[in-house]
mmCIF file of C-alpha atoms in Angstrom:
data_model
loop_
_atom_site.group_PDB
_atom_site.id
_atom_site.type_symbol
_atom_site.label_atom_id
_atom_site.label_comp_id
_atom_site.label_asym_id
_atom_site.label_seq_id
_atom_site.Cartn_x
_atom_site.Cartn_y
_atom_site.Cartn_z
ATOM 1 C CA MET A 13 5.998 9.443 30.900
ATOM 2 C CA PRO A 14 5.966 12.925 32.819
ATOM 3 C CA ARG A 15 4.459 16.001 32.513
ATOM 4 C CA LEU A 16 6.077 19.141 31.454
ATOM 5 C CA LEU A 17 5.209 22.940 33.238
ATOM 6 C CA HIS A 18 4.776 25.410 30.650
ATOM 7 C CA GLY A 19 7.752 27.391 31.450
ATOM 8 C CA ARG A 20 9.375 25.259 32.689
ATOM 9 C CA MET A 21 12.633 24.705 30.739
ATOM 10 C CA VAL A 22 12.976 21.099 29.929
ATOM 11 C CA THR A 23 17.013 19.416 29.749
ATOM 12 C CA GLU A 24 17.861 17.304 27.363
ATOM 13 C CA GLU A 25 17.669 13.759 28.877
ATOM 14 C CA GLU A 26 13.912 14.753 29.379
ATOM 15 C CA LEU A 27 14.213 15.747 26.039
ATOM 16 C CA ASN A 28 15.992 12.191 25.162
ATOM 17 C CA GLN A 29 12.989 10.707 27.607
ATOM 18 C CA ALA A 30 10.899 11.192 26.580
ATOM 19 C CA SER A 31 11.874 10.400 23.315
ATOM 20 C CA GLY A 32 12.680 7.130 23.366
ATOM 21 C CA ASP A 33 8.756 6.843 25.591
ATOM 22 C CA LEU A 34 7.552 7.915 22.085
ATOM 23 C CA ALA A 35 9.189 5.827 20.087
ATOM 24 C CA GLU A 36 8.342 3.379 22.526
ATOM 25 C CA PHE A 37 4.877 4.336 22.543
ATOM 26 C CA THR A 38 4.329 3.789 18.871
ATOM 27 C CA ALA A 39 5.617 0.989 17.666
ATOM 28 C CA GLN A 40 2.573 -0.276 19.844
ATOM 29 C CA SER A 41 0.103 2.196 18.554
ATOM 30 C CA PRO A 42 -2.522 2.109 15.211
ATOM 31 C CA ALA A 43 -1.828 4.860 14.499
ATOM 32 C CA ARG A 44 1.853 4.509 13.798
ATOM 33 C CA PHE A 45 2.089 5.597 10.830
ATOM 34 C CA ALA A 46 1.634 8.737 12.147
ATOM 35 C CA LEU A 47 5.737 9.578 11.987
ATOM 36 C CA THR A 48 6.976 6.908 9.751
ATOM 37 C CA LYS A 49 8.615 8.190 6.588
ATOM 38 C CA PRO A 50 7.767 10.605 3.524
ATOM 39 C CA ILE A 51 7.732 7.933 0.866
ATOM 40 C CA ASP A 52 11.222 8.324 -1.887
ATOM 41 C CA SER A 53 10.285 9.907 -4.750
ATOM 42 C CA HIS A 54 9.500 8.046 -8.281
ATOM 43 C CA SER A 55 10.432 8.793 -12.144
ATOM 44 C CA PHE A 56 6.895 9.339 -13.701
ATOM 45 C CA ASP A 57 6.016 7.733 -16.845
ATOM 46 C CA PHE A 58 4.114 7.154 -20.440
ATOM 47 C CA LEU A 59 0.387 6.119 -20.135
ATOM 48 C CA PHE A 60 1.292 3.761 -23.354
ATOM 49 C CA PRO A 61 4.644 3.856 -22.554
ATOM 50 C CA THR A 62 5.076 2.012 -26.605
ATOM 51 C CA LEU A 63 4.064 5.048 -28.390
ATOM 52 C CA GLN A 64 6.965 7.836 -27.303
ATOM 53 C CA GLU A 65 9.159 5.295 -28.691
ATOM 54 C CA ASP A 66 8.586 5.715 -32.244
ATOM 55 C CA ASP A 67 9.794 9.123 -34.047
ATOM 56 C CA ALA A 68 7.234 8.253 -35.778
ATOM 57 C CA ASN A 69 4.861 9.153 -32.927
ATOM 58 C CA LEU A 70 6.780 12.290 -31.859
ATOM 59 C CA LEU A 71 6.546 15.950 -32.660
ATOM 60 C CA PRO A 72 9.005 16.765 -34.785
ATOM 61 C CA GLN A 73 11.880 18.501 -32.344
ATOM 62 C CA THR A 74 12.606 21.956 -34.218
ATOM 63 C CA ALA A 75 12.928 24.967 -33.113
ATOM 64 C CA THR A 76 9.435 27.408 -34.002
ATOM 65 C CA MET A 77 8.000 23.962 -32.000
ATOM 66 C CA PRO A 78 7.323 26.045 -28.254
ATOM 67 C CA ALA A 79 5.966 28.058 -30.397
ATOM 68 C CA LEU A 80 3.659 26.419 -32.555
ATOM 69 C CA LEU A 81 2.643 24.687 -29.157
ATOM 70 C CA LYS A 82 1.700 28.211 -27.476
ATOM 71 C CA LYS A 83 -0.107 29.399 -30.507
ATOM 72 C CA LEU A 84 -2.238 25.597 -30.032
ATOM 73 C CA GLY A 85 -1.989 26.254 -26.736
ATOM 74 C CA ALA A 86 -3.139 30.244 -27.818
ATOM 75 C CA SER A 87 -6.903 28.683 -29.617
ATOM 76 C CA MET A 88 -7.950 26.714 -27.301
ATOM 77 C CA VAL A 89 -10.058 30.075 -25.116
ATOM 78 C CA ASP A 90 -13.336 29.393 -24.268
ATOM 79 C CA VAL A 91 -15.270 31.265 -26.213
ATOM 80 C CA ASP A 92 -18.141 31.450 -24.272
ATOM 81 C CA THR A 93 -20.857 34.250 -23.966
ATOM 82 C CA PRO A 94 -18.638 36.358 -21.249
ATOM 83 C CA GLY A 95 -20.467 36.797 -17.510
ATOM 84 C CA ALA A 96 -22.183 33.587 -18.213
ATOM 85 C CA ASP A 97 -21.584 30.940 -16.264
ATOM 86 C CA SER A 98 -20.119 27.629 -17.776
ATOM 87 C CA PRO A 99 -22.298 24.757 -18.680
ATOM 88 C CA ILE A 100 -19.814 22.198 -16.448
ATOM 89 C CA PRO A 101 -20.291 22.151 -12.881
ATOM 90 C CA ALA A 102 -17.092 23.912 -10.730
ATOM 91 C CA ALA A 103 -17.184 20.997 -8.485
ATOM 92 C CA TYR A 104 -15.066 18.822 -12.086
ATOM 93 C CA THR A 105 -12.240 21.993 -11.842
ATOM 94 C CA TYR A 106 -12.175 21.391 -8.000
ATOM 95 C CA PHE A 107 -12.277 18.093 -7.228
ATOM 96 C CA GLY A 108 -9.514 16.912 -10.743
ATOM 97 C CA GLN A 109 -7.420 19.781 -9.931
ATOM 98 C CA PHE A 110 -7.457 17.729 -6.138
ATOM 99 C CA VAL A 111 -7.347 14.313 -6.740
ATOM 100 C CA ASP A 112 -4.258 15.330 -9.508
ATOM 101 C CA HIS A 113 -2.018 16.868 -6.898
ATOM 102 C CA ASP A 114 -2.797 13.345 -4.523
ATOM 103 C CA ILE A 115 -0.814 11.534 -6.513
ATOM 104 C CA THR A 116 1.030 13.902 -8.592
ATOM 105 C CA LEU A 117 3.931 16.671 -6.998
ATOM 106 C CA GLU A 118 7.333 17.290 -9.652
ATOM 107 C CA SER A 119 8.897 20.424 -8.662
ATOM 108 C CA GLY A 120 12.876 20.759 -9.602
ATOM 109 C CA SER A 121 11.627 20.520 -13.412
ATOM 110 C CA ALA A 122 11.847 24.233 -14.518
ATOM 111 C CA THR A 123 10.826 27.156 -13.641
ATOM 112 C CA VAL A 124 7.291 29.586 -15.097
ATOM 113 C CA ALA A 125 9.247 31.825 -16.215
ATOM 114 C CA GLU A 126 11.405 28.884 -18.418
ATOM 115 C CA LEU A 127 8.845 27.215 -19.198
ATOM 116 C CA LEU A 128 7.872 30.393 -21.098
ATOM 117 C CA ALA A 129 11.073 31.367 -22.286
ATOM 118 C CA ASP A 130 10.689 31.094 -26.554
ATOM 119 C CA SER A 131 13.879 28.995 -25.687
ATOM 120 C CA LEU A 132 12.520 25.955 -24.198
ATOM 121 C CA THR A 133 12.995 22.773 -25.833
ATOM 122 C CA PRO A 134 11.763 18.719 -25.137
ATOM 123 C CA LEU A 135 13.056 17.089 -22.329
ATOM 124 C CA SER A 136 14.687 13.980 -23.957
ATOM 125 C CA LEU A 137 12.473 9.902 -23.293
ATOM 126 C CA ALA A 138 16.004 9.770 -20.568
ATOM 127 C CA ASP A 139 15.211 13.142 -18.934
ATOM 128 C CA ILE A 140 12.282 12.505 -18.462
ATOM 129 C CA ARG A 141 12.311 9.062 -16.805
ATOM 130 C CA GLY A 142 15.814 10.218 -14.831
ATOM 131 C CA ALA A 143 15.205 13.386 -14.014
ATOM 132 C CA VAL A 144 11.723 13.992 -13.268
ATOM 133 C CA ARG A 145 10.006 12.854 -9.764
ATOM 134 C CA ASN A 146 6.876 12.447 -8.186
ATOM 135 C CA ILE A 147 7.119 12.164 -4.674
ATOM 136 C CA ARG A 148 3.922 11.211 -3.990
ATOM 137 C CA THR A 149 2.379 8.166 -4.662
ATOM 138 C CA GLY A 150 -0.264 6.903 -6.881
ATOM 139 C CA ASN A 151 -2.943 6.238 -4.544
ATOM 140 C CA LEU A 152 -5.323 8.373 -2.450
ATOM 141 C CA ASP A 153 -2.959 9.451 0.111
ATOM 142 C CA LEU A 154 -4.565 12.436 0.999
ATOM 143 C CA ASP A 155 -1.537 13.957 2.423
ATOM 144 C CA SER A 156 -3.196 16.971 0.918
ATOM 145 C CA VAL A 157 -6.050 16.804 4.215
ATOM 146 C CA TYR A 158 -3.933 14.646 6.901
ATOM 147 C CA GLY A 159 0.104 15.864 6.150
ATOM 148 C CA ALA A 160 2.656 13.277 5.423
ATOM 149 C CA PRO A 161 2.244 10.746 5.269
ATOM 150 C CA ALA A 162 -1.897 10.281 5.487
ATOM 151 C CA PRO A 163 -3.231 7.455 7.150
ATOM 152 C CA GLY A 164 -3.956 4.366 4.418
ATOM 153 C CA ILE A 165 -6.665 1.860 3.859
ATOM 154 C CA ARG A 166 -6.699 -1.174 6.241
ATOM 155 C CA ARG A 167 -8.616 -3.787 3.978
ATOM 156 C CA THR A 168 -9.172 -7.158 6.117
ATOM 157 C CA PRO A 169 -8.533 -9.264 2.903
ATOM 158 C CA PRO A 170 -12.285 -11.808 1.141
ATOM 159 C CA ARG A 171 -12.237 -15.033 2.993
#
């Protein structure tokens, strides 16, 4: 591939040639993961898939439920002495958040304002399974460190 000097205008022909050379090189390179397309989104699912099929396991869908859930959340405040350190090391929080952000990303279901609105209603089971999409994999791809897609780990099967 020809070297291009700094400040020189690149022609479309040179750009196409460089693109072809790069594609040819990457097809043979062990680093070809760096140019693969990102994964398709997939639906989130439930940890225990059969529980939500029984209405007895679900919260009642009433107009007061969002307010009751907010009240429950407000009751879960830390009552430690102000200014005192928590007995839980901060590393657990940061590591847990790092892992969570590496395996899940959902950005299309609602805005923060919509989530805080008094008119918030729960999503139906069909909406959860059909509309709420995860655009990350369940693996630790480390794409937040290396960019997407991050290098995969090649494991040699035991003989």
